[in-house]
Amino acid sequence: MTYDGLTRSTPGRQAVAERCRGLTEARWFGLAVFVLILANAAVLGVETYTGVVHRWHGELKVVEHCFLVLFTAEVLLRIGAHADRPRDFFRDPWNLFDLAVVLCAFLPFARENTTVLRLLRLARVLRTARFLPQLRIVLVAVGRSLPGTVSFLLVGALVLYVYAMVGWVFFADDDPEHFGSIGRAVLTLFLLMTLDGLGDAVRAGLEISRWSFVYYATYVLIASFVLVNVLIGVVITSLDEARTMEEQHEARGRGRPGAAGATDDAEHELRTRIATARRALDDLEESLERLPGARR
């Protein structure tokens, strides 16, 4: 329905949205879905036991169909809660994730491929992040830290390659087990990045040359301390940004239904008053034109 360029939802759609929103925003609804996801995860774990699958194959199929029906009903209710504003549903990444997980289960290739179907069912477990704000913040932070992590990996790979080549040049003849090739050297230094076996490596290096201590000390300083601390800084920064985004999202979520509705009502009322004033001015102008002597 449209009023002078202002598009508004029909009363029926708004009633459906309010009713569905009352269900999806209820505390018991979120708790029920959370318990349902945990039950689905438990059933997935039970299905890893061959004896149980052979004995209860039919019952497990029925349980899986029940889960699918319930998850589908949940997504439909969330879509119905946005019936008056459909675009808002697709602006939420978690809604898109839920919709994709449920819809993929109905695709023919997924129903016929057991491995794909199990992976899709496993993806439902990730939906617990919707109901755990702290976990949701961590996942968002990990996603936002990916660009910085890629840069860290490139720098780390460069440092690893340079030190591996240097180690191959100086230690290949005396320690072929660890530095006999570039591949062995990279593997050795990658393990040393976690400080695993550092003492044995330093002792073996000192038997070759006293200057090997400088090689290992600079590598550990750069790879294990500087680069790792840089990565931690990137993750912490992304975590702060994700926490800020979550707080802003919750603030918009608390104010969206009432505030948006009030704004739409006020705008509609203003447009109605303007239209009424315009009609009154038109009527007045026509009346003045009909008066004797108005036109000369």
PDB file of C-alpha atoms in Angstrom:
ATOM      1  CA  MET A   1       0.000   0.000   0.000  1.00  0.00           C
ATOM      2  CA  THR A   2       1.378   3.418  -0.974  1.00  0.00           C
ATOM      3  CA  TYR A   3       0.645   6.889   0.357  1.00  0.00           C
ATOM      4  CA  ASP A   4       2.157   9.710  -1.734  1.00  0.00           C
ATOM      5  CA  GLY A   5       5.375   7.824  -2.398  1.00  0.00           C
ATOM      6  CA  LEU A   6       5.590   6.302   1.095  1.00  0.00           C
ATOM      7  CA  THR A   7       5.444   2.521   0.933  1.00  0.00           C
ATOM      8  CA  ARG A   8       3.870   0.807   3.906  1.00  0.00           C
ATOM      9  CA  SER A   9       3.112  -2.812   4.637  1.00  0.00           C
ATOM     10  CA  THR A  10      -0.452  -4.026   4.524  1.00  0.00           C
ATOM     11  CA  PRO A  11      -2.260  -4.539   7.837  1.00  0.00           C
ATOM     12  CA  GLY A  12      -2.254  -8.302   7.262  1.00  0.00           C
ATOM     13  CA  ARG A  13       1.509  -8.515   6.792  1.00  0.00           C
ATOM     14  CA  GLN A  14       2.113  -6.285   9.762  1.00  0.00           C
ATOM     15  CA  ALA A  15      -0.116  -8.434  11.940  1.00  0.00           C
ATOM     16  CA  VAL A  16       1.758 -11.572  10.841  1.00  0.00           C
ATOM     17  CA  ALA A  17       5.096  -9.859  11.499  1.00  0.00           C
ATOM     18  CA  GLU A  18       4.068  -8.754  14.981  1.00  0.00           C
ATOM     19  CA  ARG A  19       2.774 -12.203  15.883  1.00  0.00           C
ATOM     20  CA  CYS A  20       5.884 -13.990  14.583  1.00  0.00           C
ATOM     21  CA  ARG A  21       8.126 -11.374  16.185  1.00  0.00           C
ATOM     22  CA  GLY A  22       6.436 -11.987  19.509  1.00  0.00           C
ATOM     23  CA  LEU A  23       7.385 -15.662  19.210  1.00  0.00           C
ATOM     24  CA  THR A  24      10.937 -15.322  17.906  1.00  0.00           C
ATOM     25  CA  GLU A  25      11.895 -12.626  20.397  1.00  0.00           C
ATOM     26  CA  ALA A  26      10.536 -14.572  23.365  1.00  0.00           C
ATOM     27  CA  ARG A  27      13.170 -15.929  25.720  1.00  0.00           C
ATOM     28  CA  TRP A  28      11.701 -19.434  25.714  1.00  0.00           C
ATOM     29  CA  PHE A  29      11.888 -19.581  21.913  1.00  0.00           C
ATOM     30  CA  GLY A  30      15.625 -18.928  21.809  1.00  0.00           C
ATOM     31  CA  LEU A  31      16.191 -21.401  24.634  1.00  0.00           C
ATOM     32  CA  ALA A  32      14.115 -24.050  22.853  1.00  0.00           C
ATOM     33  CA  VAL A  33      16.053 -23.629  19.596  1.00  0.00           C
ATOM     34  CA  PHE A  34      19.343 -23.749  21.498  1.00  0.00           C
ATOM     35  CA  VAL A  35      18.323 -27.020  23.177  1.00  0.00           C
ATOM     36  CA  LEU A  36      17.197 -28.345  19.785  1.00  0.00           C
ATOM     37  CA  ILE A  37      20.610 -27.598  18.276  1.00  0.00           C
ATOM     38  CA  LEU A  38      22.359 -29.356  21.168  1.00  0.00           C
ATOM     39  CA  ALA A  39      20.038 -32.362  20.760  1.00  0.00           C
ATOM     40  CA  ASN A  40      20.868 -32.451  17.049  1.00  0.00           C
ATOM     41  CA  ALA A  41      24.590 -32.404  17.906  1.00  0.00           C
ATOM     42  CA  ALA A  42      24.071 -35.281  20.360  1.00  0.00           C
ATOM     43  CA  VAL A  43      22.282 -37.345  17.710  1.00  0.00           C
ATOM     44  CA  LEU A  44      25.147 -36.698  15.265  1.00  0.00           C
ATOM     45  CA  GLY A  45      27.548 -38.026  17.881  1.00  0.00           C
ATOM     46  CA  VAL A  46      25.423 -41.117  18.482  1.00  0.00           C
ATOM     47  CA  GLU A  47      25.422 -41.880  14.751  1.00  0.00           C
ATOM     48  CA  THR A  48      29.203 -42.374  14.837  1.00  0.00           C
ATOM     49  CA  TYR A  49      28.619 -45.705  16.615  1.00  0.00           C
ATOM     50  CA  THR A  50      28.031 -48.395  13.996  1.00  0.00           C
ATOM     51  CA  GLY A  51      26.124 -50.717  16.301  1.00  0.00           C
ATOM     52  CA  VAL A  52      23.634 -48.024  17.270  1.00  0.00           C
ATOM     53  CA  VAL A  53      23.098 -47.048  13.625  1.00  0.00           C
ATOM     54  CA  HIS A  54      22.375 -50.629  12.560  1.00  0.00           C
ATOM     55  CA  ARG A  55      19.982 -51.211  15.429  1.00  0.00           C
ATOM     56  CA  TRP A  56      18.148 -47.877  15.401  1.00  0.00           C
ATOM     57  CA  HIS A  57      18.493 -46.912  11.743  1.00  0.00           C
ATOM     58  CA  GLY A  58      14.792 -46.251  11.161  1.00  0.00           C
ATOM     59  CA  GLU A  59      14.329 -44.349  14.409  1.00  0.00           C
ATOM     60  CA  LEU A  60      17.351 -42.134  13.700  1.00  0.00           C
ATOM     61  CA  LYS A  61      15.917 -41.299  10.261  1.00  0.00           C
ATOM     62  CA  VAL A  62      12.648 -40.231  11.867  1.00  0.00           C
ATOM     63  CA  VAL A  63      14.506 -38.105  14.414  1.00  0.00           C
ATOM     64  CA  GLU A  64      16.483 -36.420  11.606  1.00  0.00           C
ATOM     65  CA  HIS A  65      13.276 -35.612   9.719  1.00  0.00           C
ATOM     66  CA  CYS A  66      11.803 -34.155  12.912  1.00  0.00           C
ATOM     67  CA  PHE A  67      14.873 -31.960  13.362  1.00  0.00           C
ATOM     68  CA  LEU A  68      14.600 -30.767   9.768  1.00  0.00           C
ATOM     69  CA  VAL A  69      10.912 -29.926  10.179  1.00  0.00           C
ATOM     70  CA  LEU A  70      11.539 -28.006  13.400  1.00  0.00           C
ATOM     71  CA  PHE A  71      14.489 -26.059  11.978  1.00  0.00           C
ATOM     72  CA  THR A  72      12.455 -25.239   8.882  1.00  0.00           C
ATOM     73  CA  ALA A  73       9.583 -24.002  11.036  1.00  0.00           C
ATOM     74  CA  GLU A  74      12.006 -21.844  13.011  1.00  0.00           C
ATOM     75  CA  VAL A  75      13.398 -20.211   9.854  1.00  0.00           C
ATOM     76  CA  LEU A  76       9.871 -19.628   8.528  1.00  0.00           C
ATOM     77  CA  LEU A  77       8.941 -17.922  11.786  1.00  0.00           C
ATOM     78  CA  ARG A  78      12.013 -15.687  11.527  1.00  0.00           C
ATOM     79  CA  ILE A  79      11.067 -14.820   7.955  1.00  0.00           C
ATOM     80  CA  GLY A  80       7.514 -14.121   9.092  1.00  0.00           C
ATOM     81  CA  ALA A  81       8.849 -11.786  11.779  1.00  0.00           C
ATOM     82  CA  HIS A  82      10.230  -9.643   8.941  1.00  0.00           C
ATOM     83  CA  ALA A  83       7.098  -9.815   6.793  1.00  0.00           C
ATOM     84  CA  ASP A  84       6.580  -6.056   7.098  1.00  0.00           C
ATOM     85  CA  ARG A  85      10.252  -5.347   6.300  1.00  0.00           C
ATOM     86  CA  PRO A  86      11.649  -8.268   4.239  1.00  0.00           C
ATOM     87  CA  ARG A  87      14.939  -6.530   3.495  1.00  0.00           C
ATOM     88  CA  ASP A  88      15.878  -6.479   7.179  1.00  0.00           C
ATOM     89  CA  PHE A  89      15.894 -10.284   7.207  1.00  0.00           C
ATOM     90  CA  PHE A  90      18.531 -10.486   4.471  1.00  0.00           C
ATOM     91  CA  ARG A  91      20.689  -7.794   6.074  1.00  0.00           C
ATOM     92  CA  ASP A  92      21.467 -10.058   9.018  1.00  0.00           C
ATOM     93  CA  PRO A  93      24.311 -12.510   8.167  1.00  0.00           C
ATOM     94  CA  TRP A  94      23.066 -15.006  10.758  1.00  0.00           C
ATOM     95  CA  ASN A  95      19.647 -15.130   9.087  1.00  0.00           C
ATOM     96  CA  LEU A  96      21.332 -15.855   5.754  1.00  0.00           C
ATOM     97  CA  PHE A  97      23.436 -18.584   7.355  1.00  0.00           C
ATOM     98  CA  ASP A  98      20.377 -20.214   8.953  1.00  0.00           C
ATOM     99  CA  LEU A  99      18.450 -20.029   5.682  1.00  0.00           C
ATOM    100  CA  ALA A 100      21.328 -21.548   3.689  1.00  0.00           C
ATOM    101  CA  VAL A 101      21.795 -24.424   6.159  1.00  0.00           C
ATOM    102  CA  VAL A 102      18.101 -25.323   6.078  1.00  0.00           C
ATOM    103  CA  LEU A 103      17.584 -24.899   2.331  1.00  0.00           C
ATOM    104  CA  CYS A 104      20.640 -26.964   1.404  1.00  0.00           C
ATOM    105  CA  ALA A 105      19.162 -29.941   3.229  1.00  0.00           C
ATOM    106  CA  PHE A 106      16.312 -29.988   0.678  1.00  0.00           C
ATOM    107  CA  LEU A 107      18.561 -29.948  -2.398  1.00  0.00           C
ATOM    108  CA  PRO A 108      18.639 -33.256  -4.342  1.00  0.00           C
ATOM    109  CA  PHE A 109      22.435 -33.611  -4.424  1.00  0.00           C
ATOM    110  CA  ALA A 110      22.609 -33.087  -0.661  1.00  0.00           C
ATOM    111  CA  ARG A 111      19.881 -35.628   0.058  1.00  0.00           C
ATOM    112  CA  GLU A 112      21.602 -38.230  -2.107  1.00  0.00           C
ATOM    113  CA  ASN A 113      25.169 -37.618  -0.899  1.00  0.00           C
ATOM    114  CA  THR A 114      25.610 -38.927   2.639  1.00  0.00           C
ATOM    115  CA  THR A 115      28.862 -37.044   3.253  1.00  0.00           C
ATOM    116  CA  VAL A 116      27.445 -33.680   2.149  1.00  0.00           C
ATOM    117  CA  LEU A 117      24.291 -34.273   4.197  1.00  0.00           C
ATOM    118  CA  ARG A 118      26.330 -35.012   7.330  1.00  0.00           C
ATOM    119  CA  LEU A 119      28.406 -31.863   6.823  1.00  0.00           C
ATOM    120  CA  LEU A 120      25.223 -29.804   6.441  1.00  0.00           C
ATOM    121  CA  ARG A 121      23.803 -31.328   9.583  1.00  0.00           C
ATOM    122  CA  LEU A 122      27.076 -30.562  11.349  1.00  0.00           C
ATOM    123  CA  ALA A 123      26.773 -26.928  10.199  1.00  0.00           C
ATOM    124  CA  ARG A 124      23.646 -26.647  12.333  1.00  0.00           C
ATOM    125  CA  VAL A 125      25.847 -26.923  15.411  1.00  0.00           C
ATOM    126  CA  LEU A 126      27.520 -23.635  14.433  1.00  0.00           C
ATOM    127  CA  ARG A 127      24.154 -21.955  14.832  1.00  0.00           C
ATOM    128  CA  THR A 128      24.716 -22.007  18.586  1.00  0.00           C
ATOM    129  CA  ALA A 129      26.699 -18.794  17.997  1.00  0.00           C
ATOM    130  CA  ARG A 130      23.395 -16.993  17.403  1.00  0.00           C
ATOM    131  CA  PHE A 131      22.343 -17.684  20.987  1.00  0.00           C
ATOM    132  CA  LEU A 132      25.765 -17.145  22.623  1.00  0.00           C
ATOM    133  CA  PRO A 133      26.780 -13.484  22.243  1.00  0.00           C
ATOM    134  CA  GLN A 134      30.362 -14.045  23.409  1.00  0.00           C
ATOM    135  CA  LEU A 135      30.887 -16.855  20.910  1.00  0.00           C
ATOM    136  CA  ARG A 136      29.322 -14.690  18.200  1.00  0.00           C
ATOM    137  CA  ILE A 137      31.771 -11.892  19.033  1.00  0.00           C
ATOM    138  CA  VAL A 138      34.725 -14.292  18.784  1.00  0.00           C
ATOM    139  CA  LEU A 139      33.584 -15.636  15.393  1.00  0.00           C
ATOM    140  CA  VAL A 140      33.095 -12.122  14.036  1.00  0.00           C
ATOM    141  CA  ALA A 141      36.516 -11.142  15.391  1.00  0.00           C
ATOM    142  CA  VAL A 142      38.138 -14.109  13.669  1.00  0.00           C
ATOM    143  CA  GLY A 143      36.483 -13.122  10.396  1.00  0.00           C
ATOM    144  CA  ARG A 144      37.589  -9.500  10.697  1.00  0.00           C
ATOM    145  CA  SER A 145      41.147 -10.527  11.563  1.00  0.00           C
ATOM    146  CA  LEU A 146      41.575 -12.608   8.391  1.00  0.00           C
ATOM    147  CA  PRO A 147      43.093  -9.774   6.277  1.00  0.00           C
ATOM    148  CA  GLY A 148      45.656  -9.056   8.996  1.00  0.00           C
ATOM    149  CA  THR A 149      46.254 -12.780   9.470  1.00  0.00           C
ATOM    150  CA  VAL A 150      46.988 -13.215   5.756  1.00  0.00           C
ATOM    151  CA  SER A 151      49.583 -10.443   5.980  1.00  0.00           C
ATOM    152  CA  PHE A 152      51.064 -12.152   9.036  1.00  0.00           C
ATOM    153  CA  LEU A 153      51.256 -15.461   7.161  1.00  0.00           C
ATOM    154  CA  LEU A 154      53.041 -13.841   4.224  1.00  0.00           C
ATOM    155  CA  VAL A 155      55.622 -12.195   6.483  1.00  0.00           C
ATOM    156  CA  GLY A 156      55.999 -15.408   8.492  1.00  0.00           C
ATOM    157  CA  ALA A 157      56.488 -17.466   5.320  1.00  0.00           C
ATOM    158  CA  LEU A 158      59.141 -15.017   4.128  1.00  0.00           C
ATOM    159  CA  VAL A 159      61.033 -15.168   7.439  1.00  0.00           C
ATOM    160  CA  LEU A 160      60.732 -18.953   7.500  1.00  0.00           C
ATOM    161  CA  TYR A 161      62.048 -19.318   3.955  1.00  0.00           C
ATOM    162  CA  VAL A 162      64.996 -16.950   4.475  1.00  0.00           C
ATOM    163  CA  TYR A 163      66.106 -18.668   7.697  1.00  0.00           C
ATOM    164  CA  ALA A 164      65.581 -22.090   6.119  1.00  0.00           C
ATOM    165  CA  MET A 165      67.904 -21.159   3.247  1.00  0.00           C
ATOM    166  CA  VAL A 166      70.497 -19.790   5.674  1.00  0.00           C
ATOM    167  CA  GLY A 167      70.244 -22.956   7.779  1.00  0.00           C
ATOM    168  CA  TRP A 168      70.644 -25.139   4.680  1.00  0.00           C
ATOM    169  CA  VAL A 169      73.769 -23.210   3.666  1.00  0.00           C
ATOM    170  CA  PHE A 170      75.498 -23.519   7.049  1.00  0.00           C
ATOM    171  CA  PHE A 171      74.156 -26.781   8.541  1.00  0.00           C
ATOM    172  CA  ALA A 172      73.268 -29.058   5.594  1.00  0.00           C
ATOM    173  CA  ASP A 173      76.557 -30.974   5.620  1.00  0.00           C
ATOM    174  CA  ASP A 174      76.800 -31.418   9.395  1.00  0.00           C
ATOM    175  CA  ASP A 175      73.082 -31.888  10.185  1.00  0.00           C
ATOM    176  CA  PRO A 176      71.379 -33.345   7.075  1.00  0.00           C
ATOM    177  CA  GLU A 177      68.547 -34.777   9.166  1.00  0.00           C
ATOM    178  CA  HIS A 178      67.213 -31.290   9.972  1.00  0.00           C
ATOM    179  CA  PHE A 179      68.745 -29.065   7.267  1.00  0.00           C
ATOM    180  CA  GLY A 180      69.512 -31.489   4.423  1.00  0.00           C
ATOM    181  CA  SER A 181      67.023 -29.775   2.077  1.00  0.00           C
ATOM    182  CA  ILE A 182      64.854 -26.693   2.027  1.00  0.00           C
ATOM    183  CA  GLY A 183      61.851 -28.809   2.972  1.00  0.00           C
ATOM    184  CA  ARG A 184      63.564 -30.336   6.009  1.00  0.00           C
ATOM    185  CA  ALA A 185      64.846 -26.926   7.081  1.00  0.00           C
ATOM    186  CA  VAL A 186      61.376 -25.355   6.823  1.00  0.00           C
ATOM    187  CA  LEU A 187      59.858 -28.207   8.848  1.00  0.00           C
ATOM    188  CA  THR A 188      62.559 -27.900  11.515  1.00  0.00           C
ATOM    189  CA  LEU A 189      62.148 -24.150  11.849  1.00  0.00           C
ATOM    190  CA  PHE A 190      58.342 -24.420  11.849  1.00  0.00           C
ATOM    191  CA  LEU A 191      58.547 -26.745  14.870  1.00  0.00           C
ATOM    192  CA  LEU A 192      61.026 -24.395  16.528  1.00  0.00           C
ATOM    193  CA  MET A 193      58.529 -21.557  16.088  1.00  0.00           C
ATOM    194  CA  THR A 194      56.535 -23.185  18.901  1.00  0.00           C
ATOM    195  CA  LEU A 195      59.790 -23.494  20.944  1.00  0.00           C
ATOM    196  CA  ASP A 196      59.413 -27.276  20.780  1.00  0.00           C
ATOM    197  CA  GLY A 197      62.857 -28.892  20.946  1.00  0.00           C
ATOM    198  CA  LEU A 198      64.685 -25.575  21.019  1.00  0.00           C
ATOM    199  CA  GLY A 199      67.200 -26.750  23.626  1.00  0.00           C
ATOM    200  CA  ASP A 200      68.195 -29.831  21.606  1.00  0.00           C
ATOM    201  CA  ALA A 201      68.498 -27.746  18.424  1.00  0.00           C
ATOM    202  CA  VAL A 202      70.738 -25.158  20.111  1.00  0.00           C
ATOM    203  CA  ARG A 203      72.988 -27.859  21.604  1.00  0.00           C
ATOM    204  CA  ALA A 204      73.292 -29.574  18.226  1.00  0.00           C
ATOM    205  CA  GLY A 205      74.084 -26.243  16.591  1.00  0.00           C
ATOM    206  CA  LEU A 206      76.771 -25.364  19.139  1.00  0.00           C
ATOM    207  CA  GLU A 207      78.533 -28.631  18.308  1.00  0.00           C
ATOM    208  CA  ILE A 208      78.792 -27.384  14.708  1.00  0.00           C
ATOM    209  CA  SER A 209      79.659 -23.730  15.378  1.00  0.00           C
ATOM    210  CA  ARG A 210      79.418 -21.279  18.249  1.00  0.00           C
ATOM    211  CA  TRP A 211      77.817 -18.769  15.865  1.00  0.00           C
ATOM    212  CA  SER A 212      74.776 -21.010  15.491  1.00  0.00           C
ATOM    213  CA  PHE A 213      73.527 -19.463  18.726  1.00  0.00           C
ATOM    214  CA  VAL A 214      73.084 -16.138  16.908  1.00  0.00           C
ATOM    215  CA  TYR A 215      71.127 -17.923  14.176  1.00  0.00           C
ATOM    216  CA  TYR A 216      68.706 -19.593  16.592  1.00  0.00           C
ATOM    217  CA  ALA A 217      68.413 -16.583  18.906  1.00  0.00           C
ATOM    218  CA  THR A 218      67.478 -14.149  16.131  1.00  0.00           C
ATOM    219  CA  TYR A 219      65.054 -16.635  14.589  1.00  0.00           C
ATOM    220  CA  VAL A 220      63.258 -17.300  17.877  1.00  0.00           C
ATOM    221  CA  LEU A 221      63.153 -13.578  18.662  1.00  0.00           C
ATOM    222  CA  ILE A 222      61.573 -12.697  15.316  1.00  0.00           C
ATOM    223  CA  ALA A 223      59.350 -15.723  14.689  1.00  0.00           C
ATOM    224  CA  SER A 224      58.205 -16.682  18.176  1.00  0.00           C
ATOM    225  CA  PHE A 225      57.980 -13.304  19.872  1.00  0.00           C
ATOM    226  CA  VAL A 226      57.659 -10.434  17.408  1.00  0.00           C
ATOM    227  CA  LEU A 227      55.418 -12.100  14.800  1.00  0.00           C
ATOM    228  CA  VAL A 228      53.234 -13.932  17.335  1.00  0.00           C
ATOM    229  CA  ASN A 229      52.694 -10.736  19.322  1.00  0.00           C
ATOM    230  CA  VAL A 230      51.760  -8.943  16.105  1.00  0.00           C
ATOM    231  CA  LEU A 231      49.179 -11.651  15.397  1.00  0.00           C
ATOM    232  CA  ILE A 232      47.810 -11.354  18.924  1.00  0.00           C
ATOM    233  CA  GLY A 233      47.516  -7.595  18.467  1.00  0.00           C
ATOM    234  CA  VAL A 234      45.574  -8.064  15.221  1.00  0.00           C
ATOM    235  CA  VAL A 235      43.167 -10.504  16.870  1.00  0.00           C
ATOM    236  CA  ILE A 236      42.628  -8.288  19.928  1.00  0.00           C
ATOM    237  CA  THR A 237      41.917  -5.270  17.728  1.00  0.00           C
ATOM    238  CA  SER A 238      39.408  -7.294  15.713  1.00  0.00           C
ATOM    239  CA  LEU A 239      37.857  -8.535  18.956  1.00  0.00           C
ATOM    240  CA  ASP A 240      37.291  -4.971  20.158  1.00  0.00           C
ATOM    241  CA  GLU A 241      35.753  -4.030  16.810  1.00  0.00           C
ATOM    242  CA  ALA A 242      33.492  -7.089  16.888  1.00  0.00           C
ATOM    243  CA  ARG A 243      32.363  -6.279  20.443  1.00  0.00           C
ATOM    244  CA  THR A 244      31.530  -2.715  19.394  1.00  0.00           C
ATOM    245  CA  MET A 245      29.577  -3.997  16.379  1.00  0.00           C
ATOM    246  CA  GLU A 246      27.646  -6.425  18.585  1.00  0.00           C
ATOM    247  CA  GLU A 247      26.711  -3.671  21.031  1.00  0.00           C
ATOM    248  CA  GLN A 248      25.528  -1.440  18.196  1.00  0.00           C
ATOM    249  CA  HIS A 249      23.531  -4.313  16.690  1.00  0.00           C
ATOM    250  CA  GLU A 250      21.850  -5.041  20.022  1.00  0.00           C
ATOM    251  CA  ALA A 251      21.043  -1.337  20.470  1.00  0.00           C
ATOM    252  CA  ARG A 252      19.437  -1.211  17.020  1.00  0.00           C
ATOM    253  CA  GLY A 253      17.602  -4.444  17.736  1.00  0.00           C
ATOM    254  CA  ARG A 254      16.127  -3.073  20.956  1.00  0.00           C
ATOM    255  CA  GLY A 255      15.032   0.157  19.324  1.00  0.00           C
ATOM    256  CA  ARG A 256      14.065  -1.108  15.883  1.00  0.00           C
ATOM    257  CA  PRO A 257      10.456  -2.328  16.271  1.00  0.00           C
ATOM    258  CA  GLY A 258       9.029   0.573  18.228  1.00  0.00           C
ATOM    259  CA  ALA A 259      11.254   3.321  16.878  1.00  0.00           C
ATOM    260  CA  ALA A 260      10.900   2.292  13.260  1.00  0.00           C
ATOM    261  CA  GLY A 261       7.141   1.943  13.594  1.00  0.00           C
ATOM    262  CA  ALA A 262       6.849   5.315  15.326  1.00  0.00           C
ATOM    263  CA  THR A 263       8.978   6.962  12.620  1.00  0.00           C
ATOM    264  CA  ASP A 264       6.849   5.460   9.858  1.00  0.00           C
ATOM    265  CA  ASP A 265       3.624   6.510  11.585  1.00  0.00           C
ATOM    266  CA  ALA A 266       4.870  10.076  12.105  1.00  0.00           C
ATOM    267  CA  GLU A 267       6.023  10.332   8.488  1.00  0.00           C
ATOM    268  CA  HIS A 268       2.729   8.939   7.213  1.00  0.00           C
ATOM    269  CA  GLU A 269       0.763  11.375   9.383  1.00  0.00           C
ATOM    270  CA  LEU A 270       2.882  14.282   8.120  1.00  0.00           C
ATOM    271  CA  ARG A 271       2.342  13.273   4.508  1.00  0.00           C
ATOM    272  CA  THR A 272      -1.401  12.937   5.124  1.00  0.00           C
ATOM    273  CA  ARG A 273      -1.547  16.428   6.625  1.00  0.00           C
ATOM    274  CA  ILE A 274       0.402  17.861   3.680  1.00  0.00           C
ATOM    275  CA  ALA A 275      -1.951  16.183   1.214  1.00  0.00           C
ATOM    276  CA  THR A 276      -4.992  17.524   3.128  1.00  0.00           C
ATOM    277  CA  ALA A 277      -3.511  21.034   3.163  1.00  0.00           C
ATOM    278  CA  ARG A 278      -2.870  20.849  -0.569  1.00  0.00           C
ATOM    279  CA  ARG A 279      -6.448  19.801  -1.251  1.00  0.00           C
ATOM    280  CA  ALA A 280      -7.728  22.649   0.962  1.00  0.00           C
ATOM    281  CA  LEU A 281      -5.566  25.145  -0.924  1.00  0.00           C
ATOM    282  CA  ASP A 282      -6.827  23.819  -4.258  1.00  0.00           C
ATOM    283  CA  ASP A 283     -10.443  24.111  -3.093  1.00  0.00           C
ATOM    284  CA  LEU A 284      -9.806  27.647  -1.841  1.00  0.00           C
ATOM    285  CA  GLU A 285      -8.220  28.637  -5.136  1.00  0.00           C
ATOM    286  CA  GLU A 286     -11.165  27.244  -7.092  1.00  0.00           C
ATOM    287  CA  SER A 287     -13.591  29.114  -4.822  1.00  0.00           C
ATOM    288  CA  LEU A 288     -11.731  32.372  -5.311  1.00  0.00           C
ATOM    289  CA  GLU A 289     -11.742  31.927  -9.063  1.00  0.00           C
ATOM    290  CA  ARG A 290     -15.528  31.481  -9.062  1.00  0.00           C
ATOM    291  CA  LEU A 291     -16.106  34.762  -7.213  1.00  0.00           C
ATOM    292  CA  PRO A 292     -17.480  37.657  -9.370  1.00  0.00           C
ATOM    293  CA  GLY A 293     -14.724  39.970 -10.462  1.00  0.00           C
ATOM    294  CA  ALA A 294     -11.973  37.467  -9.617  1.00  0.00           C
ATOM    295  CA  ARG A 295     -10.916  37.394 -13.261  1.00  0.00           C
ATOM    296  CA  ARG A 296     -10.489  40.595 -15.186  1.00  0.00           C
TER     297      ARG A 296
END
